[in-house]
Each structure stands twice: as structure tokens, then as C-alpha cells.
PDB file of C-alpha atoms in Angstrom:
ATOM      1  CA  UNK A  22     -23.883-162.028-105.642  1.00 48.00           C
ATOM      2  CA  UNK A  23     -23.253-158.584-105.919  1.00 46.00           C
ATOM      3  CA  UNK A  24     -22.115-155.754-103.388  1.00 46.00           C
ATOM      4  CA  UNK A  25     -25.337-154.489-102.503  1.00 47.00           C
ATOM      5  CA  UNK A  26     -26.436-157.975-101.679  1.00 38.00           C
ATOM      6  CA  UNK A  27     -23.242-158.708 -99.507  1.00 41.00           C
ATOM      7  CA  UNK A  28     -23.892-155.463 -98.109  1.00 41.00           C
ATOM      8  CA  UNK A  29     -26.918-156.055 -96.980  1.00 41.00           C
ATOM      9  CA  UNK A  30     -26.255-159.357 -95.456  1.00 41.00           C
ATOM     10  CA  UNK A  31     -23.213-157.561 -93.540  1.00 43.00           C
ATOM     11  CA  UNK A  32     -25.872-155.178 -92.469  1.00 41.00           C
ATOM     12  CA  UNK A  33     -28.497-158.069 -91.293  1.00 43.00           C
ATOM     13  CA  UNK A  34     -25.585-160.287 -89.482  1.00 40.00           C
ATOM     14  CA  UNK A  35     -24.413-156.600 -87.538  1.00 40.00           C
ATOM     15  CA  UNK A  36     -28.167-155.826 -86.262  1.00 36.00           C
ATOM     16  CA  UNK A  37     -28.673-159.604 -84.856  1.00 39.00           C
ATOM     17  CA  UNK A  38     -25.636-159.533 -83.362  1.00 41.00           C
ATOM     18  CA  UNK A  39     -26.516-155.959 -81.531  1.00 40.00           C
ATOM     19  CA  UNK A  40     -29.301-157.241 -80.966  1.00 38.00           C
ATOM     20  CA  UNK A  41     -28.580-160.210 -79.079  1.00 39.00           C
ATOM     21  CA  UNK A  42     -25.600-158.437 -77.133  1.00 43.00           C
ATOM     22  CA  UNK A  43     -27.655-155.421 -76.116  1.00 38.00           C
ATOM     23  CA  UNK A  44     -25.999-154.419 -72.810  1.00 43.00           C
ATOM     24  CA  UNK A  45     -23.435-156.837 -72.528  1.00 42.00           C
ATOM     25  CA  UNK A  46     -20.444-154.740 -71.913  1.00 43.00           C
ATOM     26  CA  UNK A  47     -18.130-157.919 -73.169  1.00 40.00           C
ATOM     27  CA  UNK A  48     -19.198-157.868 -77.058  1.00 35.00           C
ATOM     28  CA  UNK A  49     -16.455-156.045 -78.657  1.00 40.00           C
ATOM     29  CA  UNK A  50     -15.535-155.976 -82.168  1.00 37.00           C
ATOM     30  CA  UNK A  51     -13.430-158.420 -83.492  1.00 39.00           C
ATOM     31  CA  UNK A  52      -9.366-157.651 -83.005  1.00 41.00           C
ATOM     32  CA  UNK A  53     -10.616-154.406 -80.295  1.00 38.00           C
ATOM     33  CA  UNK A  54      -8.887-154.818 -77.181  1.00 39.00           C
ATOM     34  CA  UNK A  55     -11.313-154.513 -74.594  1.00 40.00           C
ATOM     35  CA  UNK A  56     -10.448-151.768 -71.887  1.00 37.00           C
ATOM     36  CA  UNK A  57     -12.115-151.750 -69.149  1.00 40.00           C
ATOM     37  CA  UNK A  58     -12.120-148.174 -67.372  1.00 40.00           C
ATOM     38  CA  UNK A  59     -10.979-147.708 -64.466  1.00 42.00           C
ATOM     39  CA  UNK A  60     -13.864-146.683 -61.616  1.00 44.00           C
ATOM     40  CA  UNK A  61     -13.652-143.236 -61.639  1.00 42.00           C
ATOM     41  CA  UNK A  62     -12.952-142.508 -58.429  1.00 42.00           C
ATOM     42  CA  UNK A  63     -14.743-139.111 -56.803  1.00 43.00           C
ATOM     43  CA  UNK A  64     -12.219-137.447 -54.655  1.00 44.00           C
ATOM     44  CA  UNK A  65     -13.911-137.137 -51.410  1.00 46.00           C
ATOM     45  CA  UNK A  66     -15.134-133.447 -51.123  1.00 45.00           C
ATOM     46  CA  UNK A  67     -12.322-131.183 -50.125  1.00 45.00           C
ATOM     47  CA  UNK A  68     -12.685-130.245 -46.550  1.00 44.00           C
ATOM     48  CA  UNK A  69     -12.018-126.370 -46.608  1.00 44.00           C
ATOM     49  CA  UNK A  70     -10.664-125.756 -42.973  1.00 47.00           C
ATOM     50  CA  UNK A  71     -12.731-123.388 -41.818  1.00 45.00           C
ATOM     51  CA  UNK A  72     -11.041-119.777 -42.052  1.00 46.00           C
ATOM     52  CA  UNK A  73      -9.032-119.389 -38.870  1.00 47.00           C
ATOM     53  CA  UNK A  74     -10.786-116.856 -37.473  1.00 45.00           C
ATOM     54  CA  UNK A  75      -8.004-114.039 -36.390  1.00 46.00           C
ATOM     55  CA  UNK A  76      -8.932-112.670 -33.048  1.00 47.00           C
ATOM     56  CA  UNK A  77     -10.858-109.085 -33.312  1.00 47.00           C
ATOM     57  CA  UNK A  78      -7.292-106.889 -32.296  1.00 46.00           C
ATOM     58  CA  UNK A  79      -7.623-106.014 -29.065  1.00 47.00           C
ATOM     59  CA  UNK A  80      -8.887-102.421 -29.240  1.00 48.00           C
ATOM     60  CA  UNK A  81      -7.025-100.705 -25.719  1.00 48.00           C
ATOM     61  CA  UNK A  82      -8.776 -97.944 -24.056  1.00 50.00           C
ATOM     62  CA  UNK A  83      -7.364 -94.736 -25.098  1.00 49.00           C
ATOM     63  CA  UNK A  84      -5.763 -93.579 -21.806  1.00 50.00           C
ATOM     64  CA  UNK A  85      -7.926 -91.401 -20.416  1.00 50.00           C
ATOM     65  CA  UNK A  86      -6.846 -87.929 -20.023  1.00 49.00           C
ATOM     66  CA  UNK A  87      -8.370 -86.365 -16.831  1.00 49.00           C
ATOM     67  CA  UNK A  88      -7.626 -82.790 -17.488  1.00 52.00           C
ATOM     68  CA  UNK A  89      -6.213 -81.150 -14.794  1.00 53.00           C
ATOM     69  CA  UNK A  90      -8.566 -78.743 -12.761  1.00 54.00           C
ATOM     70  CA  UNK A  91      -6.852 -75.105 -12.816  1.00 54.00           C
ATOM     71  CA  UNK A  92      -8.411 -73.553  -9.640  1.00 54.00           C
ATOM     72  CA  UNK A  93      -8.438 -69.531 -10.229  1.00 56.00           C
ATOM     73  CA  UNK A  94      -8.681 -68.637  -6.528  1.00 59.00           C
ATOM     74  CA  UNK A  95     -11.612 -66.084  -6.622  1.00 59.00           C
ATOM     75  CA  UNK A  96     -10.691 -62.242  -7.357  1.00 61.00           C
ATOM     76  CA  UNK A  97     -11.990 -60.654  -4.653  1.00 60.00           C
ATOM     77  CA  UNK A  98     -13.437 -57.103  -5.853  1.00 59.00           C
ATOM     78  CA  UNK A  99     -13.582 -54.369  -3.004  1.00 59.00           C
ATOM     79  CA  UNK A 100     -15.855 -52.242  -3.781  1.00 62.00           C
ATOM     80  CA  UNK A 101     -14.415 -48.686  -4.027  1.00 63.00           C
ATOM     81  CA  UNK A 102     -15.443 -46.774  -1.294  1.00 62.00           C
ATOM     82  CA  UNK A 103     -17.157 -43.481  -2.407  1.00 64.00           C
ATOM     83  CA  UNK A 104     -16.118 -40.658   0.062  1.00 62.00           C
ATOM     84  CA  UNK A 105     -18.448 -38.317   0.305  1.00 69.00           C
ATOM     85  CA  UNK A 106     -17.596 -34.474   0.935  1.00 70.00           C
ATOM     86  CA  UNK A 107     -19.140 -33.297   3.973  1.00 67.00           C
ATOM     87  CA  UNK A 108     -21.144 -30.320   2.663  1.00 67.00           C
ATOM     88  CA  UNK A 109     -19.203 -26.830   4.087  1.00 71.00           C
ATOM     89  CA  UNK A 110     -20.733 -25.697   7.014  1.00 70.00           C
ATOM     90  CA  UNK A 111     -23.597 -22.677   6.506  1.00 81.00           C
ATOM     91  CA  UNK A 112     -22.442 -19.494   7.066  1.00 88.00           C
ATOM     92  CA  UNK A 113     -24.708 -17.064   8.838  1.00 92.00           C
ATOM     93  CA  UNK A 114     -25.082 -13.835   7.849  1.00 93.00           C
ATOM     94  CA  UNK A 115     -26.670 -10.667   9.114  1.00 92.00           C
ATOM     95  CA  UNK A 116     -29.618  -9.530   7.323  1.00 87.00           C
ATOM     96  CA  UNK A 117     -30.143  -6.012   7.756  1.00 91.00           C
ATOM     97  CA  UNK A 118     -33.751  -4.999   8.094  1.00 90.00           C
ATOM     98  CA  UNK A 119     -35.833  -3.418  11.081  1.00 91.00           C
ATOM     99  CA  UNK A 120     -38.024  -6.724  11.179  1.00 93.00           C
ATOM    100  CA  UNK A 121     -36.243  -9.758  12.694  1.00 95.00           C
ATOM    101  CA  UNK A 122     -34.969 -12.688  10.532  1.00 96.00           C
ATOM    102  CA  UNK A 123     -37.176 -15.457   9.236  1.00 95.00           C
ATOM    103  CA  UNK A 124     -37.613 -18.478  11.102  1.00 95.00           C
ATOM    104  CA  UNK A 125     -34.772 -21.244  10.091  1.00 94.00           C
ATOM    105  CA  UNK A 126     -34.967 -24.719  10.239  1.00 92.00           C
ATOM    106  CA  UNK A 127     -35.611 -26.009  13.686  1.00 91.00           C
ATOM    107  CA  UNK A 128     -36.698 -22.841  15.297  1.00 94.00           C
ATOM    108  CA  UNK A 129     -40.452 -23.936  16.305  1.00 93.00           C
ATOM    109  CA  UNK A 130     -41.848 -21.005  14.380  1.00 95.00           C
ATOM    110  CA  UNK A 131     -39.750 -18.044  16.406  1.00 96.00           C
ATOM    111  CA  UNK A 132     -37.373 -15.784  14.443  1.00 97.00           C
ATOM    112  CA  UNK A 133     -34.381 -16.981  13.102  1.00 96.00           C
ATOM    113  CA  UNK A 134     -33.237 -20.216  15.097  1.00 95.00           C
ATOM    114  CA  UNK A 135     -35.185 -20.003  17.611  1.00 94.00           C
ATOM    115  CA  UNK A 136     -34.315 -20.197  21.491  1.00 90.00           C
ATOM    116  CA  UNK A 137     -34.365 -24.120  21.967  1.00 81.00           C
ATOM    117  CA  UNK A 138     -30.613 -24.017  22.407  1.00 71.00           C
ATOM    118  CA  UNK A 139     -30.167 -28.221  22.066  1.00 70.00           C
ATOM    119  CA  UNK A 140     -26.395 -27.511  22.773  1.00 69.00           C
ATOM    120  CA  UNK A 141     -23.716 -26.503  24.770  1.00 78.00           C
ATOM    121  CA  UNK A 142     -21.508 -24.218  23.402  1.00 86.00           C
ATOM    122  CA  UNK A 143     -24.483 -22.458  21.673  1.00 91.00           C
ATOM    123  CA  UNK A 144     -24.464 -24.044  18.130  1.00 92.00           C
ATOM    124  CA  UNK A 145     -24.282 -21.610  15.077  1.00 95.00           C
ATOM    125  CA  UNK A 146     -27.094 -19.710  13.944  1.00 96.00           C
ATOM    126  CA  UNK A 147     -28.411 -16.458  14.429  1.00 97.00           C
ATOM    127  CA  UNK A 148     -30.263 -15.918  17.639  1.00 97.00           C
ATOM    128  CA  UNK A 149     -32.111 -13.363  19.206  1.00 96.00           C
ATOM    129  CA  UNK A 150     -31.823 -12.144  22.782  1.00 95.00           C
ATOM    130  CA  UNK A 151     -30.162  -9.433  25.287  1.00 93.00           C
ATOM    131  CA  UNK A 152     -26.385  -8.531  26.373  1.00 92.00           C
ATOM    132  CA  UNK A 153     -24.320  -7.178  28.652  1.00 89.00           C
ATOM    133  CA  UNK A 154     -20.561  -6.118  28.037  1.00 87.00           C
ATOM    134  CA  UNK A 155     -17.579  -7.820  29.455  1.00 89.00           C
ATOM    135  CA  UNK A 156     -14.101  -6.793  29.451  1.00 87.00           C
ATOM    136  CA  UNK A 157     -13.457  -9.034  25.609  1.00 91.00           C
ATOM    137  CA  UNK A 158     -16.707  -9.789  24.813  1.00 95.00           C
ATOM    138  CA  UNK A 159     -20.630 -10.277  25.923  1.00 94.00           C
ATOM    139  CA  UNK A 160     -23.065 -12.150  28.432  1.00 93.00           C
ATOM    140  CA  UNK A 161     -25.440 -13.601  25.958  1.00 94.00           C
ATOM    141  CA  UNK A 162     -29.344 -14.180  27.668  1.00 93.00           C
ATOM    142  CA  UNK A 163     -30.954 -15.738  25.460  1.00 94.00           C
ATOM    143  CA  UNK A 164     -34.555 -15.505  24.234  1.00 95.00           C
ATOM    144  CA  UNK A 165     -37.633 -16.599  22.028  1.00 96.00           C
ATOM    145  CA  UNK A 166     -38.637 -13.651  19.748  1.00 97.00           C
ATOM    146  CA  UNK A 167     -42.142 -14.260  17.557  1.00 97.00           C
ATOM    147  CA  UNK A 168     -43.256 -12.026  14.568  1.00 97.00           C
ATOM    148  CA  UNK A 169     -46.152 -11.973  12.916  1.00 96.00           C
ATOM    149  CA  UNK A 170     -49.237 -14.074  13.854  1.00 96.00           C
ATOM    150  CA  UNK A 171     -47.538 -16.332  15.803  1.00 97.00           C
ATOM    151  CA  UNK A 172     -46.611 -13.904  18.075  1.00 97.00           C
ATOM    152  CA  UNK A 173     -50.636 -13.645  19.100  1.00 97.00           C
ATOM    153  CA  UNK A 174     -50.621 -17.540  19.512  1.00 96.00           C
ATOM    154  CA  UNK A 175     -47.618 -17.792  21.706  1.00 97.00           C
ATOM    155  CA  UNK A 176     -48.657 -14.597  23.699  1.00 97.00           C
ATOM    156  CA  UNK A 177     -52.040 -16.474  24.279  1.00 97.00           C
ATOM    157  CA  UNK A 178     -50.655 -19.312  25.500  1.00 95.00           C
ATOM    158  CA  UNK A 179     -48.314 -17.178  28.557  1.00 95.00           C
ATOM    159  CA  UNK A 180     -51.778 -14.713  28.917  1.00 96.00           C
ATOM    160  CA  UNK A 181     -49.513 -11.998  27.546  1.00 95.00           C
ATOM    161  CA  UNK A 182     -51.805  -9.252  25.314  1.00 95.00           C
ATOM    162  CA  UNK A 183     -49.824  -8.817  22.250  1.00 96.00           C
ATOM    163  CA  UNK A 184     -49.705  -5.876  20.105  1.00 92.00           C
ATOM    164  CA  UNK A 185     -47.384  -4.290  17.388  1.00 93.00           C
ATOM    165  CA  UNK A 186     -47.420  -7.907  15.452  1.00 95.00           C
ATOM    166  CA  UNK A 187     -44.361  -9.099  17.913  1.00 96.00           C
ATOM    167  CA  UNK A 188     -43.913 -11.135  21.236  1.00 97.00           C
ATOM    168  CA  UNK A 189     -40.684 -11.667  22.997  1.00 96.00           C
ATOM    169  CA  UNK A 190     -40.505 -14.740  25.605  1.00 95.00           C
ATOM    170  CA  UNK A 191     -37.793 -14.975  28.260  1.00 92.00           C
ATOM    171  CA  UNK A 192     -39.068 -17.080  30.806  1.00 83.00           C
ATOM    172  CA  UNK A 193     -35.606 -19.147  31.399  1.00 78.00           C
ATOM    173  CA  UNK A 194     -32.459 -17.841  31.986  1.00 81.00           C
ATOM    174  CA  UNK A 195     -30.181 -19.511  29.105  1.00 83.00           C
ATOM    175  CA  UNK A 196     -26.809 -17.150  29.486  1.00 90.00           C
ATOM    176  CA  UNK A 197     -23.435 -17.782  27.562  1.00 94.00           C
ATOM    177  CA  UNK A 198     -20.380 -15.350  27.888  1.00 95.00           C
ATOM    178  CA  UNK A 199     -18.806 -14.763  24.722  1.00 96.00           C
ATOM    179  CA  UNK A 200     -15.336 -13.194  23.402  1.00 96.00           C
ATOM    180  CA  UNK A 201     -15.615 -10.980  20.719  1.00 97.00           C
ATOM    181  CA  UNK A 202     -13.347  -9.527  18.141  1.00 96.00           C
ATOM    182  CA  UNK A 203     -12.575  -5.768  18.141  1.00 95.00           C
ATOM    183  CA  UNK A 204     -13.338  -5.501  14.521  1.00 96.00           C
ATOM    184  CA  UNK A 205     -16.412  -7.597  14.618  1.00 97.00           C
ATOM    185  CA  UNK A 206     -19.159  -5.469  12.624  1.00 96.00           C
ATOM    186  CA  UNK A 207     -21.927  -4.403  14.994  1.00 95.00           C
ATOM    187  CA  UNK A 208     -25.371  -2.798  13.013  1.00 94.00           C
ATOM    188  CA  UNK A 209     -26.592  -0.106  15.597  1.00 91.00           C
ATOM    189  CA  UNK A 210     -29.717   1.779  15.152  1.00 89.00           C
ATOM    190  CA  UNK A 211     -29.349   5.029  13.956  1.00 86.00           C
ATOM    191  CA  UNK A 212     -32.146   7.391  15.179  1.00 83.00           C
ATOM    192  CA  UNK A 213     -30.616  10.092  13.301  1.00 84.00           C
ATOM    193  CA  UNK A 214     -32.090   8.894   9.998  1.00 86.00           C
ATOM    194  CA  UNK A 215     -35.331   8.604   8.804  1.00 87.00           C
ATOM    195  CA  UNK A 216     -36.326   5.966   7.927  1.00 89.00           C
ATOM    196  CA  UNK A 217     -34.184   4.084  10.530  1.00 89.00           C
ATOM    197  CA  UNK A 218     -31.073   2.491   9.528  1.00 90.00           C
ATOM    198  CA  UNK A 219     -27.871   0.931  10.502  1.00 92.00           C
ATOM    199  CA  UNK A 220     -24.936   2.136  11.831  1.00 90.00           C
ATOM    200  CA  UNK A 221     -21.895  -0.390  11.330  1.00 94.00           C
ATOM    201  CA  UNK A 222     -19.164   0.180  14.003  1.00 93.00           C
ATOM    202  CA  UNK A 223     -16.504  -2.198  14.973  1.00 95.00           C
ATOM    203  CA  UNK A 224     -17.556  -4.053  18.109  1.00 95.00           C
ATOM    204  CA  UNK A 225     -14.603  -1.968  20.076  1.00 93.00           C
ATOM    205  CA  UNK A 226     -16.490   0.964  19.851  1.00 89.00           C
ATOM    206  CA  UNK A 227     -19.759   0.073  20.321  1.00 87.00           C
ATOM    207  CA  UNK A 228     -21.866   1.589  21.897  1.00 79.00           C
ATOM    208  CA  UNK A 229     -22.166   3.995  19.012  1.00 66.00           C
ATOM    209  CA  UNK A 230     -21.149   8.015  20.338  1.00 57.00           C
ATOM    210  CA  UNK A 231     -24.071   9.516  18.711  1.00 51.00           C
ATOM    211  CA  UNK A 232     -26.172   7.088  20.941  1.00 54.00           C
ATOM    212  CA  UNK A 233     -28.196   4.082  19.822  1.00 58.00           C
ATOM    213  CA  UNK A 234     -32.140   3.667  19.257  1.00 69.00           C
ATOM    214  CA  UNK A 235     -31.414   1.373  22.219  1.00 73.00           C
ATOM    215  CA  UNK A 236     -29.088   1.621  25.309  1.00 75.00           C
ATOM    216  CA  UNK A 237     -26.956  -1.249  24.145  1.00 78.00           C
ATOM    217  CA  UNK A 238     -25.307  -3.096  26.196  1.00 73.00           C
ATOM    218  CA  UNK A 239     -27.745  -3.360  28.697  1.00 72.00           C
ATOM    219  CA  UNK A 240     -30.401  -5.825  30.474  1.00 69.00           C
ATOM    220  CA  UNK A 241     -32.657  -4.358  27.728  1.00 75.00           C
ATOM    221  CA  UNK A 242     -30.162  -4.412  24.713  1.00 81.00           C
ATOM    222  CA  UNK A 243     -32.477  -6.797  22.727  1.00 92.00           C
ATOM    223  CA  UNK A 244     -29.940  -7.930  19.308  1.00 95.00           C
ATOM    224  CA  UNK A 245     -29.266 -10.758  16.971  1.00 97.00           C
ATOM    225  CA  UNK A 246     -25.917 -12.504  17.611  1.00 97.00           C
ATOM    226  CA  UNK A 247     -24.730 -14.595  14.171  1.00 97.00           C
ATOM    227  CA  UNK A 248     -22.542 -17.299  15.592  1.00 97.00           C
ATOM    228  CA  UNK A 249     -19.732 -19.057  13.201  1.00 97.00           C
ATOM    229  CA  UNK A 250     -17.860 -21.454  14.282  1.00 95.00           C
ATOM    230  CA  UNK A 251     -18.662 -20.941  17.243  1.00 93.00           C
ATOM    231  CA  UNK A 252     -17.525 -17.140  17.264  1.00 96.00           C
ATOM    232  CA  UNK A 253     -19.771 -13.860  17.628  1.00 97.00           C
ATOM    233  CA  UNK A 254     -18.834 -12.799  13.551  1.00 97.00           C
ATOM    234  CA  UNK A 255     -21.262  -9.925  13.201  1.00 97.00           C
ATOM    235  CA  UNK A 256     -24.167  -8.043  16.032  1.00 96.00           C
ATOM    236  CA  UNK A 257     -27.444  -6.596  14.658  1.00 95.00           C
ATOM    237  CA  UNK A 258     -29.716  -4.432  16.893  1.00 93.00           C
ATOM    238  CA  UNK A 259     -33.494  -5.187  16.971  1.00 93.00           C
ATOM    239  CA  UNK A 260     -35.833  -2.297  16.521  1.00 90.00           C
ATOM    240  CA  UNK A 261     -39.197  -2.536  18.496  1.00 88.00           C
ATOM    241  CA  UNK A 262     -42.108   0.073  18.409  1.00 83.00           C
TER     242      UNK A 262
END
């Protein structure tokens, strides 16, 4: 018999016997040792412990700042007080002219201011009416004198007939008495000139020696007194026709 025939039968006897033996774990080859493995054992699943979970750090309130309250006490601001000049007083002055003064403020519509006195002393001004000499000064009567048309009104209204454009009105008897300085100008008529004009002589020495348009001082002496400060500063005869 040769190899490939011993072969073969080697090859026939092997089949059978896997054959029969199919899935008996104790066929083994001749001289193996049989080993039996060991049960492989699965480790039971690792338990991973859950993560300790570190407490969230405890976050502390800031300390709260109050900030302190600076209380500026209010600045009071006085308001500056604006003083105010008081305006000079107005000076009177004589104004030289055979027709009276115009009316001033106050006067009702007579010449210069009027004879509504509203005051004792007599306040400044220039007012019209008749004197009398004293030893240092004048008796002062004072009156209303109107020029113009006015003076026909105002004569209407007393039932005086006016003529020559002027009316004089003395109905109340309104005296002061006045000192008077020795050098206080006094504007006397002159009848010497022509046209009339004005003397000035120092109230010592008035009447005027050559003689006046008027007998001044007298009951009839109509003039203008300019009063300043309460003082006679200056004397102006009034012509009438």
C-alpha cells in the first residue's frame, strides 16, 4: 500500500472520528492534555462613586459700603442790596422875562408852582405872590397867578372879567415870614429902560433908589420868590400892564 493510500485512510479514520465527536468538548487528540479553562469570570462592573460633589464656595456678600452722606449746609446768597442815589434835589432858578414862569409840575395850570401850598414850611419852588418887609427878611402872601387862556377860564369861574391875557387869584390868606440874605439877588423893574428890564440889587438894598416899576415891598408888591432849601435864594418882580 502506498502513501497516498495510507494517507487517505488517515484522512477517512480523522473525518469519522470528527464526525462522531462533533461538540463533545472531551475528544482530544491522543497524548493532549486536556485543559479545561477556567470560567472567565466578568468582574462585576466597577461602581464609579459618584464624584463627590464639592459644595458651590460660599460666595459672601461683599460688605456693603453705605457711603457716607456729606451734608453741604446750604450757602445762603444775600442778595446785594442795590442802593440807589437819591436824585439831587432841583434847583430853582429865576427866569428873567416880563411874562411869569411856566406852569411846573403840580401847579393845576397857574404859573410856576402854583398856590396849592400842600406844606408847611412852604416847599421849594418858585411861587408867585405879594410881600411886605421885615426887619431880616419878608411876609410872604401867597397867591394863584394864571397866564394865558387859562386865565379867562379861572376868571370865569370867580365872575372876574379878564383882560391883558392874565388873572391873579388871592382869595385865602396863605402868609409865611421869611429871612433873607443881604446879598440875595433881587430882579427889580427898571422903568428907565425901554424895553423893560431888570435891575439886580442885593436884597439889602432893595427897594431899588431910582424907584421900581412897582412900589415893592408893599401890599401890592406882586414877585416871584425861588425857594431852595427852604431859603428865599433869588426875588423877581412881576410886570403887569
Amino acid at each position: 500500500m502506498n502513501n497516498r493510500v495510507l494517507w487517505l485512510l488517515a484522512a477517512s479514520v480523522a473525518l469519522a472520528g470528527a464526525a462522531s465527536g462533533c461538540g463533545d468538548d472531551s475528544f482530544q487528540p491522543a497524548g493532549s492534555t486536556t485543559t479545561t479553562a477556567a470560567p472567565t469570570t466578568t468582574a462585576a462592573p466597577t461602581t464609579t462613586a459618584a464624584p463627590t460633589t464639592t459644595a458651590a464656595p460660599t460666595t459672601t456678600a461683599a460688605p456693603t459700603t453705605t457711603a457716607a452722606t456729606t451734608t453741604t449746609a446750604a450757602t445762603t446768597t444775600t442778595a446785594a442790596t442795590t442802593t440807589t442815589a437819591a436824585p439831587p434835589p432841583e434847583v430853582f432858578e429865576p427866569i428873567l422875562t416880563l411874562a411869569p414862569p411856566p406852569s411846573l409840575p403840580g401847579s393845576a395850570g397857574a404859573s410856576g408852582s402854583g398856590c396849592l401850598a400842600g406844606s408847611d414850611p412852604l416847599a421849594d419852588g418858585a411861587w408867585f405872590g405879594y410881600v411886605d418887609r421885615t426887619a431880616n427878611g419878608i411876609v410872604f402872601d401867597l397867591a394863584c397867578f394864571y397866564f394865558g387862556p387859562i386865565a379867562y377860564t379861572e376868571g370865569d369861574k370867580d365872575g372876574v372879567e379878564v383882560a391883558n391875557d392874565y388873572y391873579v387869584r388871592n382869595f385865602v390868606d396863605l402868609t409865611w415870614s421869611f429871612d433873607v440874605d443881604g446879598t440875595a439877588p433881587v430882579y427889580s423893574i427898571d422903568p428907565t429902560t425901554n424895553p423893560l428890564s431888570f435891575l439886580e440889587i442885593p436884597f439889602a438894598d432893595w427897594p431899588a433908589t431910582s424907584g421900581g416899576y412897582i412900589v415893592c415891598p408893599s401890599d401890592w408888591c406882586g414877585v416871584w420868590i425861588y425857594l431852595n432849601g427852604g431859603e428865599v435864594t433869588a426875588i423877581v418882580e412881576q410886570y403887569v400892564p
